[in-house]
Each structure stands twice: as structure tokens, then as C-alpha cells.
Amino acid sequence: MITYRIPEGVQATKLQDRPLFTTPQGGRVATDARLLSLWEYAGGRSLAEVLQGFPAEGSRPDTVRAGLACLAEAGLLSRDSEIRP
């Protein structure tokens, strides 16, 4: 099972009213309110929980999966996998 977590040092902030992620390396990534909301919601939740409960109106599972993949590939979310025997 995949569980998402927000990596140490990654934070959300704003620059001139625009949502922004900051990284521990000093990077800044501009985003929009919907992706920021997904990032906040996903922290500490499993993929199934996010797909089932993400509250953004009109969000389809494939769109949510794509957003999670983008956040993870950018290093803004980490994917933890539980290995079952």
C-alpha cells in the first residue's frame, strides 16, 4: 500500500497571493490552489484514502493520480510503500 507524506523541509507559502512550494534546497515551485489542496490532503494518507476522500469538486480519480504523481516526481510528496510478505 502506498502512503504519501510531506518531506521534511517542504513547505507551502505564497508569493504575491500565488501558492508556492519551497524546498529545503532553496527551490520554489509555483502551483495553483487545487494542487496545493491535494498536497495538503495527501500528507499521511494512503492512495486509496486520497482517491476516495479528496474533497475537490469535479476531481476524477485519473486527475488526482496525475496530480499525486507530479507532486511525487517533483519531490514535494514522498511515496512510502508497505511491503507485505
PDB file of C-alpha atoms in Angstrom:
ATOM      1  CA  MET A   1       0.000   0.000   0.000  1.00  0.00           C
ATOM      2  CA  ILE A   2       1.292   3.452  -0.913  1.00  0.00           C
ATOM      3  CA  THR A   3       1.134   6.180   1.723  1.00  0.00           C
ATOM      4  CA  TYR A   4       2.061   9.770   0.961  1.00  0.00           C
ATOM      5  CA  ARG A   5       3.961  12.066   3.268  1.00  0.00           C
ATOM      6  CA  ILE A   6       5.239  15.596   3.033  1.00  0.00           C
ATOM      7  CA  PRO A   7       9.043  15.512   3.046  1.00  0.00           C
ATOM      8  CA  GLU A   8      10.962  17.333   5.755  1.00  0.00           C
ATOM      9  CA  GLY A   9      11.574  20.928   4.762  1.00  0.00           C
ATOM     10  CA  VAL A  10       8.950  21.162   2.013  1.00  0.00           C
ATOM     11  CA  GLN A  11       6.512  23.929   2.844  1.00  0.00           C
ATOM     12  CA  ALA A  12       3.631  25.806   1.304  1.00  0.00           C
ATOM     13  CA  THR A  13       3.675  29.578   1.211  1.00  0.00           C
ATOM     14  CA  LYS A  14       2.534  32.410  -1.049  1.00  0.00           C
ATOM     15  CA  LEU A  15       4.248  34.903  -3.285  1.00  0.00           C
ATOM     16  CA  GLN A  16       2.025  37.841  -4.242  1.00  0.00           C
ATOM     17  CA  ASP A  17      -1.086  35.768  -3.453  1.00  0.00           C
ATOM     18  CA  ARG A  18       0.087  32.838  -5.608  1.00  0.00           C
ATOM     19  CA  PRO A  19       0.523  29.440  -3.881  1.00  0.00           C
ATOM     20  CA  LEU A  20       4.114  28.300  -3.810  1.00  0.00           C
ATOM     21  CA  PHE A  21       6.063  25.302  -2.529  1.00  0.00           C
ATOM     22  CA  THR A  22       9.519  25.803  -1.070  1.00  0.00           C
ATOM     23  CA  THR A  23      12.144  23.073  -0.775  1.00  0.00           C
ATOM     24  CA  PRO A  24      14.976  22.611   1.708  1.00  0.00           C
ATOM     25  CA  GLN A  25      17.442  23.194  -1.141  1.00  0.00           C
ATOM     26  CA  GLY A  26      16.026  26.694  -1.656  1.00  0.00           C
ATOM     27  CA  GLY A  27      13.824  25.848  -4.626  1.00  0.00           C
ATOM     28  CA  ARG A  28      10.445  27.448  -5.228  1.00  0.00           C
ATOM     29  CA  VAL A  29       7.651  25.869  -7.249  1.00  0.00           C
ATOM     30  CA  ALA A  30       4.601  27.888  -8.234  1.00  0.00           C
ATOM     31  CA  THR A  31       1.326  25.982  -8.120  1.00  0.00           C
ATOM     32  CA  ASP A  32      -2.408  26.538  -8.074  1.00  0.00           C
ATOM     33  CA  ALA A  33      -4.942  26.249  -5.261  1.00  0.00           C
ATOM     34  CA  ARG A  34      -6.246  22.834  -6.355  1.00  0.00           C
ATOM     35  CA  LEU A  35      -2.803  21.166  -6.435  1.00  0.00           C
ATOM     36  CA  LEU A  36      -1.924  22.797  -3.115  1.00  0.00           C
ATOM     37  CA  SER A  37      -5.139  21.392  -1.667  1.00  0.00           C
ATOM     38  CA  LEU A  38      -4.264  17.900  -2.938  1.00  0.00           C
ATOM     39  CA  TRP A  39      -0.755  18.176  -1.435  1.00  0.00           C
ATOM     40  CA  GLU A  40      -2.179  19.183   1.948  1.00  0.00           C
ATOM     41  CA  TYR A  41      -4.813  16.439   1.863  1.00  0.00           C
ATOM     42  CA  ALA A  42      -2.468  13.641   0.765  1.00  0.00           C
ATOM     43  CA  GLY A  43       0.054  14.009   3.594  1.00  0.00           C
ATOM     44  CA  GLY A  44      -0.248  10.941   5.845  1.00  0.00           C
ATOM     45  CA  ARG A  45      -2.929   9.257   3.742  1.00  0.00           C
ATOM     46  CA  SER A  46      -2.886   6.179   1.545  1.00  0.00           C
ATOM     47  CA  LEU A  47      -3.565   6.321  -2.168  1.00  0.00           C
ATOM     48  CA  ALA A  48      -6.950   4.682  -1.594  1.00  0.00           C
ATOM     49  CA  GLU A  49      -7.875   7.252   1.071  1.00  0.00           C
ATOM     50  CA  VAL A  50      -6.888  10.146  -1.178  1.00  0.00           C
ATOM     51  CA  LEU A  51      -8.800   8.768  -4.157  1.00  0.00           C
ATOM     52  CA  GLN A  52     -11.854   8.152  -2.034  1.00  0.00           C
ATOM     53  CA  GLY A  53     -11.888  11.309   0.035  1.00  0.00           C
ATOM     54  CA  PHE A  54     -10.184  14.183  -1.787  1.00  0.00           C
ATOM     55  CA  PRO A  55     -12.829  16.891  -1.488  1.00  0.00           C
ATOM     56  CA  ALA A  56     -12.199  18.997  -4.608  1.00  0.00           C
ATOM     57  CA  GLU A  57     -15.372  19.187  -6.630  1.00  0.00           C
ATOM     58  CA  GLY A  58     -15.178  17.545 -10.009  1.00  0.00           C
ATOM     59  CA  SER A  59     -11.892  15.753  -9.349  1.00  0.00           C
ATOM     60  CA  ARG A  60     -11.693  12.481 -11.259  1.00  0.00           C
ATOM     61  CA  PRO A  61      -9.508   9.609  -9.997  1.00  0.00           C
ATOM     62  CA  ASP A  62      -7.190   9.798 -13.011  1.00  0.00           C
ATOM     63  CA  THR A  63      -6.693  13.529 -12.460  1.00  0.00           C
ATOM     64  CA  VAL A  64      -5.973  13.001  -8.756  1.00  0.00           C
ATOM     65  CA  ARG A  65      -3.483  10.221  -9.602  1.00  0.00           C
ATOM     66  CA  ALA A  66      -1.756  12.507 -12.122  1.00  0.00           C
ATOM     67  CA  GLY A  67      -1.516  15.302  -9.552  1.00  0.00           C
ATOM     68  CA  LEU A  68      -0.053  12.936  -6.956  1.00  0.00           C
ATOM     69  CA  ALA A  69       2.464  11.627  -9.493  1.00  0.00           C
ATOM     70  CA  CYS A  70       3.557  15.166 -10.396  1.00  0.00           C
ATOM     71  CA  LEU A  71       3.963  16.115  -6.742  1.00  0.00           C
ATOM     72  CA  ALA A  72       5.954  12.956  -6.009  1.00  0.00           C
ATOM     73  CA  GLU A  73       8.196  13.278  -9.067  1.00  0.00           C
ATOM     74  CA  ALA A  74       8.940  16.896  -8.116  1.00  0.00           C
ATOM     75  CA  GLY A  75       9.975  15.762  -4.619  1.00  0.00           C
ATOM     76  CA  LEU A  76       7.098  17.638  -2.988  1.00  0.00           C
ATOM     77  CA  LEU A  77       5.467  14.409  -1.738  1.00  0.00           C
ATOM     78  CA  SER A  78       7.116  11.137  -0.821  1.00  0.00           C
ATOM     79  CA  ARG A  79       5.615   7.732  -1.522  1.00  0.00           C
ATOM     80  CA  ASP A  80       6.096   5.162   1.186  1.00  0.00           C
ATOM     81  CA  SER A  81       5.282   1.566   0.333  1.00  0.00           C
ATOM     82  CA  GLU A  82       4.378  -1.109   2.813  1.00  0.00           C
ATOM     83  CA  ILE A  83       5.799  -4.424   1.677  1.00  0.00           C
ATOM     84  CA  ARG A  84       3.625  -7.364   2.586  1.00  0.00           C
ATOM     85  CA  PRO A  85       5.069 -10.872   2.780  1.00  0.00           C
TER      86      PRO A  85
END
